mmCIF file of C-alpha atoms and ligand atoms in Angstrom:
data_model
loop_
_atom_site.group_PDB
_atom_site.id
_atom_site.type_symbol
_atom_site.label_atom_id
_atom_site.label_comp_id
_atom_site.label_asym_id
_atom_site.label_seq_id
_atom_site.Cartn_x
_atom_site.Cartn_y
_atom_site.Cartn_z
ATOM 1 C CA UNK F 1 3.069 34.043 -15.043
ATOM 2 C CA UNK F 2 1.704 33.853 -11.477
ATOM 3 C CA UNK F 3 -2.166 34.329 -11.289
ATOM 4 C CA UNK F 4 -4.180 34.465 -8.020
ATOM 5 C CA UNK F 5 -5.092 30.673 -7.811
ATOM 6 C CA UNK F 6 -7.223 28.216 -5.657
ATOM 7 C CA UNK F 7 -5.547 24.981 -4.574
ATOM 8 C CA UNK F 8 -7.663 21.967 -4.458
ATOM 9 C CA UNK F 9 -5.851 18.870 -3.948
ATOM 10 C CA UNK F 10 -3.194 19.754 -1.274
ATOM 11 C CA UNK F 11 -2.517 16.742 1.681
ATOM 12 C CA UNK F 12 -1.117 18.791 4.546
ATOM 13 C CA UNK F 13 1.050 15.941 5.722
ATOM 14 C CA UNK F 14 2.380 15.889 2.069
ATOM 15 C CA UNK F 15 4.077 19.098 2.814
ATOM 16 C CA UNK F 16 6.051 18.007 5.447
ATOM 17 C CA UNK F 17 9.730 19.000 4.147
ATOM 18 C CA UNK F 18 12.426 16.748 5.687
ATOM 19 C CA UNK F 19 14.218 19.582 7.620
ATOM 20 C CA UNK F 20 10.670 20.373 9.420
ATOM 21 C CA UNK F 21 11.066 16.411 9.736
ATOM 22 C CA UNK F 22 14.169 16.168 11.626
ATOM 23 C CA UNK F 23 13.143 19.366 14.240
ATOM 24 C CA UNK F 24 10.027 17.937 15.147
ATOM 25 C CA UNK F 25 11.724 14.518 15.873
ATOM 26 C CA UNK F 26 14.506 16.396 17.612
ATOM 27 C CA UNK F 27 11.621 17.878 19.725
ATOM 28 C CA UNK F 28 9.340 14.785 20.719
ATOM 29 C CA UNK F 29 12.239 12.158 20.667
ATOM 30 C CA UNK F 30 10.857 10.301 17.752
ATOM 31 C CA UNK F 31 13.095 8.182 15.947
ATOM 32 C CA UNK F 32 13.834 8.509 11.943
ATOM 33 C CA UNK F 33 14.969 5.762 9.930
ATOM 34 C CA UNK F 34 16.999 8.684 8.051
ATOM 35 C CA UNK F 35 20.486 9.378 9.146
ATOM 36 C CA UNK F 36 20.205 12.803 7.644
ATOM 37 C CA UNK F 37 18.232 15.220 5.742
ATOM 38 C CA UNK F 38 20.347 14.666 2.661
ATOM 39 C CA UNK F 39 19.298 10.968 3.388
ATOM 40 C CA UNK F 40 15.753 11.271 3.566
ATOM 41 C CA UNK F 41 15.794 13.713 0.563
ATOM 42 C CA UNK F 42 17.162 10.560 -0.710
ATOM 43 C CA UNK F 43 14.573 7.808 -0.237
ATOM 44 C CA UNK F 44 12.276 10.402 -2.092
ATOM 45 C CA UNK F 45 12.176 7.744 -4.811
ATOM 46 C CA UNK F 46 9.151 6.451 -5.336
ATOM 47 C CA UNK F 47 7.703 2.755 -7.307
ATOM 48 C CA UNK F 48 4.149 3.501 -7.337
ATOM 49 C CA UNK F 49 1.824 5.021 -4.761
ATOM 50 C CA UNK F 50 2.512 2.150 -1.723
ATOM 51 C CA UNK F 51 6.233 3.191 -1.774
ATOM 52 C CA UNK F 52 4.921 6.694 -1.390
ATOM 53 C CA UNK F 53 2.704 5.753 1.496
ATOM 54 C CA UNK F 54 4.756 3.508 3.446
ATOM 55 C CA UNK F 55 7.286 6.687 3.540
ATOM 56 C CA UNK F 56 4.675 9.071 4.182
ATOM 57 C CA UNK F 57 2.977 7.396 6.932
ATOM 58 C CA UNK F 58 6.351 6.443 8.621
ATOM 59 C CA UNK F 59 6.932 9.986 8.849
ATOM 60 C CA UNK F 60 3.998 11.261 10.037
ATOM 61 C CA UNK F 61 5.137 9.570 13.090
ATOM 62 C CA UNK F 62 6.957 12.957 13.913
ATOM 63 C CA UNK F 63 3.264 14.884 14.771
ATOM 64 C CA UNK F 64 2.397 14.741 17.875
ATOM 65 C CA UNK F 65 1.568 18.410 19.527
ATOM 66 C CA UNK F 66 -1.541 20.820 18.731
ATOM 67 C CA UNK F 67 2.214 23.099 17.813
ATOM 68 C CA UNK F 68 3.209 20.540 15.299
ATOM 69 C CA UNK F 69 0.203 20.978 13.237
ATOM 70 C CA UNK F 70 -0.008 24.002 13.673
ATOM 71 C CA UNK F 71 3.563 24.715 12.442
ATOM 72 C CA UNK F 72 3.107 22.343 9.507
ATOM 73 C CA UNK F 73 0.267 24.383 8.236
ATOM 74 C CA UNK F 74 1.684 27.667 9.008
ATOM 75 C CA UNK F 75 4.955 26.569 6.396
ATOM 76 C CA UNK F 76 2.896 26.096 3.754
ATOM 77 C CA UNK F 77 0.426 29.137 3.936
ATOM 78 C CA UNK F 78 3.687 31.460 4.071
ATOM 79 C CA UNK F 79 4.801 28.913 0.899
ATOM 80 C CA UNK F 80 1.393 29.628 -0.918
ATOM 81 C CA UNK F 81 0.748 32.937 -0.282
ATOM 82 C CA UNK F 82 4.322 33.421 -2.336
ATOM 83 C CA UNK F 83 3.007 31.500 -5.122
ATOM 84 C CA UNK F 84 -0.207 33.193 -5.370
ATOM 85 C CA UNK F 85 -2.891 31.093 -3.833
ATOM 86 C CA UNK F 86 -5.583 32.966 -2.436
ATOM 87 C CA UNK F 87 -8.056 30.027 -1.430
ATOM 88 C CA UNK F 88 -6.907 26.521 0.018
ATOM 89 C CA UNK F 89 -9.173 23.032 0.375
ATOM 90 C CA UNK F 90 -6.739 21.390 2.543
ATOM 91 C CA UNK F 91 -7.090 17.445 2.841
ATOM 92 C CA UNK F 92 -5.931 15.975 6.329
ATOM 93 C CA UNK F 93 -5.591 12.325 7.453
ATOM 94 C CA UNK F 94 -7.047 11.864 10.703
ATOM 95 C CA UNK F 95 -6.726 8.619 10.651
ATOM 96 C CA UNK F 96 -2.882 8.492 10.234
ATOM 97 C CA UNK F 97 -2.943 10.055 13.473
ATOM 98 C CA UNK F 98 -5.401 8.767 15.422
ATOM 99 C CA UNK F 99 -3.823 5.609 14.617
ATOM 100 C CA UNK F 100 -0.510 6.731 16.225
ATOM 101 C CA UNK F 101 -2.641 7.601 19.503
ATOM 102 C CA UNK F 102 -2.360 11.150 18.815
ATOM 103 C CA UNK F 103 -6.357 12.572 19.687
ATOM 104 C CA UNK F 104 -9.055 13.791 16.630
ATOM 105 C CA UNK F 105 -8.810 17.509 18.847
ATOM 106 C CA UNK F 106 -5.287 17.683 19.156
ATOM 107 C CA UNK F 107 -4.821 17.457 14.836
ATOM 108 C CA UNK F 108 -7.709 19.784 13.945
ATOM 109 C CA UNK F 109 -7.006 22.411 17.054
ATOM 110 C CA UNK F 110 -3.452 22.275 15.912
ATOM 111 C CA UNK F 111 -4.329 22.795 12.327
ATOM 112 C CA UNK F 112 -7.004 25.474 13.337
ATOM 113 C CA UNK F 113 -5.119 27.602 15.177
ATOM 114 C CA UNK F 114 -2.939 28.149 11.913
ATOM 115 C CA UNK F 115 -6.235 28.141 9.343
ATOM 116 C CA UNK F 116 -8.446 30.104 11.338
ATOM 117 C CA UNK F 117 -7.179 33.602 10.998
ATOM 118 C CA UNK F 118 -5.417 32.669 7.092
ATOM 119 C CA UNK F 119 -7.266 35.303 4.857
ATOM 120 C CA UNK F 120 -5.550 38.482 7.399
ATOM 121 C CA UNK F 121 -2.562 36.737 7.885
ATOM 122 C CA UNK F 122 -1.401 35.219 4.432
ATOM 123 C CA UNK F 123 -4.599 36.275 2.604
ATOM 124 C CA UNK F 124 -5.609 33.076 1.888
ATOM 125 C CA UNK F 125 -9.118 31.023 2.865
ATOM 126 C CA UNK F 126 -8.762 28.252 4.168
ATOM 127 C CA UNK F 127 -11.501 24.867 4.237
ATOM 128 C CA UNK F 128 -10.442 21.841 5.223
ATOM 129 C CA UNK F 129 -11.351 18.595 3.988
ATOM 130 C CA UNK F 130 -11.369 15.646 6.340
ATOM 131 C CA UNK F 131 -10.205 12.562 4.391
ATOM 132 C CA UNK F 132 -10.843 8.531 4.776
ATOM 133 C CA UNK F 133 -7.856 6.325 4.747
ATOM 134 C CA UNK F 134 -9.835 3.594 2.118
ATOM 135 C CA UNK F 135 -7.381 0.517 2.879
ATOM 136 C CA UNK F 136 -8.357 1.388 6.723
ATOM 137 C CA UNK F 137 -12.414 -0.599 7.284
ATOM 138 C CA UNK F 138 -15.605 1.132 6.824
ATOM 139 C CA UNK F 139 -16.357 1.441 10.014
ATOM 140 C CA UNK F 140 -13.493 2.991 11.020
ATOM 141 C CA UNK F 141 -14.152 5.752 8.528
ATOM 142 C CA UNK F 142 -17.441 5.795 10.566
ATOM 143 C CA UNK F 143 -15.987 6.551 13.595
ATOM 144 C CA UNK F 144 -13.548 8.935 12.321
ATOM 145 C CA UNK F 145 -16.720 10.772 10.836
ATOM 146 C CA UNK F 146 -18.035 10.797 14.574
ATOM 147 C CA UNK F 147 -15.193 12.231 16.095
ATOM 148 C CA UNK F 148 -15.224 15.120 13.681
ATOM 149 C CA UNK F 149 -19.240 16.224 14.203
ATOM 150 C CA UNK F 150 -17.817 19.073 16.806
ATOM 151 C CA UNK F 151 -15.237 20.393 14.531
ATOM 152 C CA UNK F 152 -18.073 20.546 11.590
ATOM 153 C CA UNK F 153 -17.856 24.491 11.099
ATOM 154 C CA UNK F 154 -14.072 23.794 10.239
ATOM 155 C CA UNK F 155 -14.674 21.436 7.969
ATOM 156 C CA UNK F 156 -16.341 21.671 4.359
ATOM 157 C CA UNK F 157 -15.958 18.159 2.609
ATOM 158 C CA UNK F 158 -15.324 14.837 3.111
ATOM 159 C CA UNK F 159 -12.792 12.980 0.779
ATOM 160 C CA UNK F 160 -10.880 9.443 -0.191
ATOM 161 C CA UNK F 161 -7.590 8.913 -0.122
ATOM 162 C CA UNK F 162 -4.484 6.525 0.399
ATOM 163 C CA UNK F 163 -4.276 2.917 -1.242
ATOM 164 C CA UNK F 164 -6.410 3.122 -4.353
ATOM 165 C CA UNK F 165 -6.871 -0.094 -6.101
ATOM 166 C CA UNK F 166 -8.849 -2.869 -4.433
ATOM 167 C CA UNK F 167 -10.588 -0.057 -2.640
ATOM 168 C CA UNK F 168 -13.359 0.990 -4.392
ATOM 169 C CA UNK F 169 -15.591 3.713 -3.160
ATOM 170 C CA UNK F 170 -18.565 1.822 -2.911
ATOM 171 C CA UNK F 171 -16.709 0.452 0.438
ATOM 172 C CA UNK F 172 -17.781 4.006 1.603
ATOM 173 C CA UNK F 173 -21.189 4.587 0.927
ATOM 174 C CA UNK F 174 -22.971 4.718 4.489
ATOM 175 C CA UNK F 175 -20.232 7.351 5.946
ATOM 176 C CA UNK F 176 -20.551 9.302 2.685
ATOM 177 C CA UNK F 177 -24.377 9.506 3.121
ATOM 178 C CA UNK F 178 -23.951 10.177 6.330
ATOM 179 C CA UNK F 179 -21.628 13.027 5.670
ATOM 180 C CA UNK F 180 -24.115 14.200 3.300
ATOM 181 C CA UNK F 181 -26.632 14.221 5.796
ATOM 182 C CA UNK F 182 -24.698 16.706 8.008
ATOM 183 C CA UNK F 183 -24.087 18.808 5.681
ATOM 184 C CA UNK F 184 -20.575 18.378 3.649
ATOM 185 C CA UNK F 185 -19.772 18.155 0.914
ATOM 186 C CA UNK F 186 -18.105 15.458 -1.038
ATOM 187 C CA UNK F 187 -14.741 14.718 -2.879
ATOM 188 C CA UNK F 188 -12.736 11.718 -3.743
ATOM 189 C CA UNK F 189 -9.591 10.588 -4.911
ATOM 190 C CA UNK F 190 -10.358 7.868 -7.964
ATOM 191 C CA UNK F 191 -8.687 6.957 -11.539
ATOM 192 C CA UNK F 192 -5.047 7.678 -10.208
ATOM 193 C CA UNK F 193 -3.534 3.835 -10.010
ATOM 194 C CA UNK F 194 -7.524 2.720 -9.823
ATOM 195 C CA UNK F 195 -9.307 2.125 -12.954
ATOM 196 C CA UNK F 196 -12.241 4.968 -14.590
ATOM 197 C CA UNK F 197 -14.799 3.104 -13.620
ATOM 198 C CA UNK F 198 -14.043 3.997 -9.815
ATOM 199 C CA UNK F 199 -14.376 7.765 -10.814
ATOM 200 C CA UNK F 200 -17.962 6.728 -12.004
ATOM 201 C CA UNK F 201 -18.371 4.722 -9.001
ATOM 202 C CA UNK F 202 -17.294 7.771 -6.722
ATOM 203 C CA UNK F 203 -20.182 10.333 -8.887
ATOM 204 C CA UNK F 204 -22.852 7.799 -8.867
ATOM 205 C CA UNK F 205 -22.472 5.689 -5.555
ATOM 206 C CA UNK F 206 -20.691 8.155 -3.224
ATOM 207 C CA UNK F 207 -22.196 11.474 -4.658
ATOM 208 C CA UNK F 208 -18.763 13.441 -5.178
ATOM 209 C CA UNK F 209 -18.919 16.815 -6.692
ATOM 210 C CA UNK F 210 -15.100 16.820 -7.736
ATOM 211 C CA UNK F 211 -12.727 14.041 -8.944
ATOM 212 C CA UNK F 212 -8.837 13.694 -7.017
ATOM 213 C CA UNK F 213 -6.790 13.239 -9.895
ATOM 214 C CA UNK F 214 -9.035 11.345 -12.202
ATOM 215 C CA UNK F 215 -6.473 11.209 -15.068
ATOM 216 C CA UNK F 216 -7.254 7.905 -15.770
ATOM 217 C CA UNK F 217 -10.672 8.684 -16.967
ATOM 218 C CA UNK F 218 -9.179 9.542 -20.442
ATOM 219 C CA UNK F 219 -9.186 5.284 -21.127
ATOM 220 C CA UNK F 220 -12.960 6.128 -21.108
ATOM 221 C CA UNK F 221 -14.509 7.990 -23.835
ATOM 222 C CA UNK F 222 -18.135 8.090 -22.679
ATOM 223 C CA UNK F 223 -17.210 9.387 -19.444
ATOM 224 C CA UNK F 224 -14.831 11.732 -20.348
ATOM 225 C CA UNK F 225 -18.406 13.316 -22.243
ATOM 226 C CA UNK F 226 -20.259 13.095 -19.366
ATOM 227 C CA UNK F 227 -17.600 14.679 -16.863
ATOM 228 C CA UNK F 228 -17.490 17.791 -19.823
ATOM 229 C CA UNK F 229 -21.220 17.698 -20.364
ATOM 230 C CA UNK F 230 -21.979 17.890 -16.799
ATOM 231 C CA UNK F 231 -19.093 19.695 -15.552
ATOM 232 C CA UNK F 232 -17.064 17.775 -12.984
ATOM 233 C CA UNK F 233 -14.020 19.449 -12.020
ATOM 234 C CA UNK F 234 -10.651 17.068 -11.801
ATOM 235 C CA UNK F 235 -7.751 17.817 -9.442
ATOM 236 C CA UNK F 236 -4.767 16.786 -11.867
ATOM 237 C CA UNK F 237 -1.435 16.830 -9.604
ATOM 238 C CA UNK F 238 1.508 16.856 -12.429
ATOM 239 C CA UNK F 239 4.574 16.346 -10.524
ATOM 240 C CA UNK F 240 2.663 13.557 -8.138
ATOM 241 C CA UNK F 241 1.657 11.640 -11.471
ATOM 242 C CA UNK F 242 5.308 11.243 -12.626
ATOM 243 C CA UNK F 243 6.876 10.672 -9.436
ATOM 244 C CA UNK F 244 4.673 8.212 -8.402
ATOM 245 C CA UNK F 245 5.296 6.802 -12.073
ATOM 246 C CA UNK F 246 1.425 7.288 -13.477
ATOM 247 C CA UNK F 247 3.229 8.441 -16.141
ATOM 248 C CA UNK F 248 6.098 8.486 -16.900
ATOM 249 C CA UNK F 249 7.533 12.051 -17.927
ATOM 250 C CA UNK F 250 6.110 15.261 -17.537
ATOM 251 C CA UNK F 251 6.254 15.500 -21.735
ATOM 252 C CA UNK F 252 3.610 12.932 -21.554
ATOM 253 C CA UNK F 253 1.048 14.323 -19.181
ATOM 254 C CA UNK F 254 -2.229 14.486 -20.823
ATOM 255 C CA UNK F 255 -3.464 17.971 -18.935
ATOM 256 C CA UNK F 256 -3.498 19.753 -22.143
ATOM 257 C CA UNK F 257 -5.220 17.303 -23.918
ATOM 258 C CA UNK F 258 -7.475 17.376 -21.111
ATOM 259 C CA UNK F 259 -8.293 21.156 -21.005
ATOM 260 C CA UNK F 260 -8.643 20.442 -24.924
ATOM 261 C CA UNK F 261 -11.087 18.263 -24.421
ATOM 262 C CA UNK F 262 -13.429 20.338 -22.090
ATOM 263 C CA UNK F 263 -12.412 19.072 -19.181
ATOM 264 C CA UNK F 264 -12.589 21.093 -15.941
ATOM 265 C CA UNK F 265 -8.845 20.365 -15.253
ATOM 266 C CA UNK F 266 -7.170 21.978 -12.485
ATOM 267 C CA UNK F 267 -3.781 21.903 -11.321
ATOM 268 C CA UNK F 268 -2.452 21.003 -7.571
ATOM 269 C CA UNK F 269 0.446 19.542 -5.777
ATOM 270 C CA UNK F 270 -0.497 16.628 -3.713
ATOM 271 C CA UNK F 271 2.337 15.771 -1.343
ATOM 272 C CA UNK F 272 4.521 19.064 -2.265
ATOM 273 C CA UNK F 273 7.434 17.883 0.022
ATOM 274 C CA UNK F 274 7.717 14.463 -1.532
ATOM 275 C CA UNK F 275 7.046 15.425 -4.930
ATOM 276 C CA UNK F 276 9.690 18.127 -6.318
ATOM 277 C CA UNK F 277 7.066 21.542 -5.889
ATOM 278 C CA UNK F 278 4.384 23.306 -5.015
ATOM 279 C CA UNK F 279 1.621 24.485 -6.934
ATOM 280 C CA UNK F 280 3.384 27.229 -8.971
ATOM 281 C CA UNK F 281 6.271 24.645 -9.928
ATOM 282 C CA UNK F 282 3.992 22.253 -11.338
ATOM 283 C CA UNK F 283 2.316 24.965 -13.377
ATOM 284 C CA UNK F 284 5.670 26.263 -14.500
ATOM 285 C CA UNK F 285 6.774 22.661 -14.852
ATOM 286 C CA UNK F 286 3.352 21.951 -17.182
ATOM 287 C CA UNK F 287 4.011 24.846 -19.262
ATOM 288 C CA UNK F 288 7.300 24.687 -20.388
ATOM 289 C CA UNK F 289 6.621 20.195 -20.761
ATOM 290 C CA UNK F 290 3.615 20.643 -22.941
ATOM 291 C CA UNK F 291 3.897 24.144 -24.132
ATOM 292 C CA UNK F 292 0.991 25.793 -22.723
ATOM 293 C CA UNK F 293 -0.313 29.346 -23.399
ATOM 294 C CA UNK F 294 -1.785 32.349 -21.290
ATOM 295 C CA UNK F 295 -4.778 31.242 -21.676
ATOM 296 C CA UNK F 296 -4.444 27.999 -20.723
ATOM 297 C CA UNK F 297 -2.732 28.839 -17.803
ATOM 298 C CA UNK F 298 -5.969 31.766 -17.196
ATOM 299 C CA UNK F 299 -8.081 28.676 -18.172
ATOM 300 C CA UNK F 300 -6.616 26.943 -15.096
ATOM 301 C CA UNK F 301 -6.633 29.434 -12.818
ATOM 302 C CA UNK F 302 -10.516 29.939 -13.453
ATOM 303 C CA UNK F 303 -10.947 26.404 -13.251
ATOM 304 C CA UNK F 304 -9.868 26.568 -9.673
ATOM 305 C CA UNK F 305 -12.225 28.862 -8.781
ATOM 306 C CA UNK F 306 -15.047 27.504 -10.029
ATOM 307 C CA UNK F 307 -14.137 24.033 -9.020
ATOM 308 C CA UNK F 308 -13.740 25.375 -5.305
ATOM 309 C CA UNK F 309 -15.992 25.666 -2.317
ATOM 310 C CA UNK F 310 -15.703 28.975 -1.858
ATOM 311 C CA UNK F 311 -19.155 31.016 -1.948
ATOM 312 C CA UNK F 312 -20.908 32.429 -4.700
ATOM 313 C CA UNK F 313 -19.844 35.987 -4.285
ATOM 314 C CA UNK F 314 -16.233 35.375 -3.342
ATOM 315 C CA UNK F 315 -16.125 33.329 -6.413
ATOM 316 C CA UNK F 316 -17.317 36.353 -8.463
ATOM 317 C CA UNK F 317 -14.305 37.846 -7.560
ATOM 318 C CA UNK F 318 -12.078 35.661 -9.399
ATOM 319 C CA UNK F 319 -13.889 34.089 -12.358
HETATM 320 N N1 ADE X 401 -2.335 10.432 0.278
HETATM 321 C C1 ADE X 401 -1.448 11.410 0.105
HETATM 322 N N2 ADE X 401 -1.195 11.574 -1.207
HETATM 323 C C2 ADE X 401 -1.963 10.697 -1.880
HETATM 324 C C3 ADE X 401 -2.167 10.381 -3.240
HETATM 325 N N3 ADE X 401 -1.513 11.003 -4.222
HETATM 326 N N4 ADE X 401 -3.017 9.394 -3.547
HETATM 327 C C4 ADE X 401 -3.661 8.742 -2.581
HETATM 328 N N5 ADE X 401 -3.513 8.991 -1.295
HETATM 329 C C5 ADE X 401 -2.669 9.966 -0.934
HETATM 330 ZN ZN1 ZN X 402 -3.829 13.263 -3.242
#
């Protein structure tokens, strides 16, 4: 069953596929440690979230043109619009670029001139959501904060991401305030490797209206009632929680328990390249593992509406 959908907790560089890989190397004369595409499909093997990142980060390395982005983003809108996704929050890493040398404008021009004109083209709307790389310093989150306050009109929240424990979110405070203060909203990635007490750490000290995967809250009764009672949504990414060995089969993912529980449980695809589907795999792949119904699957797909940034009367439309 394919319902129109919102997708939440999407990393743009996650969808990357390794054959886009190899043609943008071919075109900037970047090198790959990969001696084919077979081979890189290969090293898709992942420990824990580091392995992930180190592979993810390496090949990032390939971006380098406003045409890159702009091609990355275009693959997956023509990818989503199949699967029935009518709204997109789309997390970027400026930092993993910026890093590289490659400038805030070209990224977010590049990325623009795919996003802009989504809802005629693919019928999808588009937001993006700027993320912090938290094992990169506060203050460079500051800056990266700075160099986004022209592009602000393109941008509708602020998020966490990257190396999760030993990061906590209280290292970000000051640039979440001051994200606040212009305006944006607020996500964060917590309680995927890091404990549940960095999910209440992210609501209470960083002001986020939405939980990145969260999963681990379940190890936390009390705040598993308060995220119900008060309504928090959760971005649960199935096929990123195995792969990155969270859990450790799909037959054990705790989303239905979740949605059981009250949870505002919604489900995404992370790093879609890296992780064996998109959004409409790892709701097929969640069904069939823990034998969910139409309604939970209608469940989800309201979930993802009302979890969303979309405004009020677009969101009528769908819940
Ligand atoms: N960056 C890209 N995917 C991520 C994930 N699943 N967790 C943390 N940072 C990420
Ligand atoms: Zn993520």
């Amino acid at each position: 069953m394919s319902v129109p959908k919102a997708e939440l907790h999407l990393h743009i560089e996650g969808t990357l596929e390794p054959e886009l890989a190899f043609a943008l190397a071919e075109r900037n004369g970047a090198e790959l440690p990969f001696a084919s595409v077979q081979e890189l499909h290969d090293a898709y093997r992942f420990e824990d979230l580091q392995s992930f990142l180190d592979l993810y980060y390496r090949l990032t390395d390939v971006l380098r043109t406003e045409r890159d982005f702009t091609e990355l983003a275009e693959a997956y809108l023509v990818r989503a619009s199949a699967a029935g996704v009518r709204h997109a929050e789309i997390f970027f890493d400026p930092q993993a670029h910026t890093s590289r040398g490659v400038p805030f404008a070209t990224v977010i021009d590049g990325l623009w001139a795919a996003l802009r004109d989504s809802e005629r083209r693919y019928g999808i709307s588009t937001k993006l959501i700027l993320c912090f790389l938290r094992d990169l310093s506060a203050e460079s989150a500051l800056e990266t904060l700075s160099a986004a306050e022209p592009y602000l009109d393109r941008i509708v929240a602020v998020g966490l991401d990257s190396a999760e424990v030993g990061h906590p979110p209280a290292k970000f405070a000051a640039v979440y305030r001051r994200a606040r203060e212009l305006g944006l909203r607020a996500v964060a990635h917590a309680g995927e490797e890091g404990p549940a007490s960095y999910v209440a750490e992210a609501l209470d000290v960083l002001g986020v209206e939405r939980i990145d995967h969260g999963i681990r809250v379940l190890e936390d009764p009390a705040l598993v009632e308060r995220l119900v009672r008060e309504r928090i949504p959760l971005t649960v990414c199935p096929f990123s929680n195995v792969r990155l060995r969270v859990i450790d089969k799909l037959t054990d993912h705790p989303l239905r328990l979740m949605l059981e529980l009250g949870l505002v449980a919604t489900v995404n695809s992370d790093d879609p390249a890296y992780f064996g589907g998109y959004v409409q795999e790892n709701l097929d792949g969640v069904r069939d593992a823990l034998g969910l119904s139409d309604e939970h699957l209608r469940t989800l797909a309201r979930n993802s509406f009302e979890a969303s940034f979309i405004d009020e009367r677009t969101r009528a439309r769908y819940l």
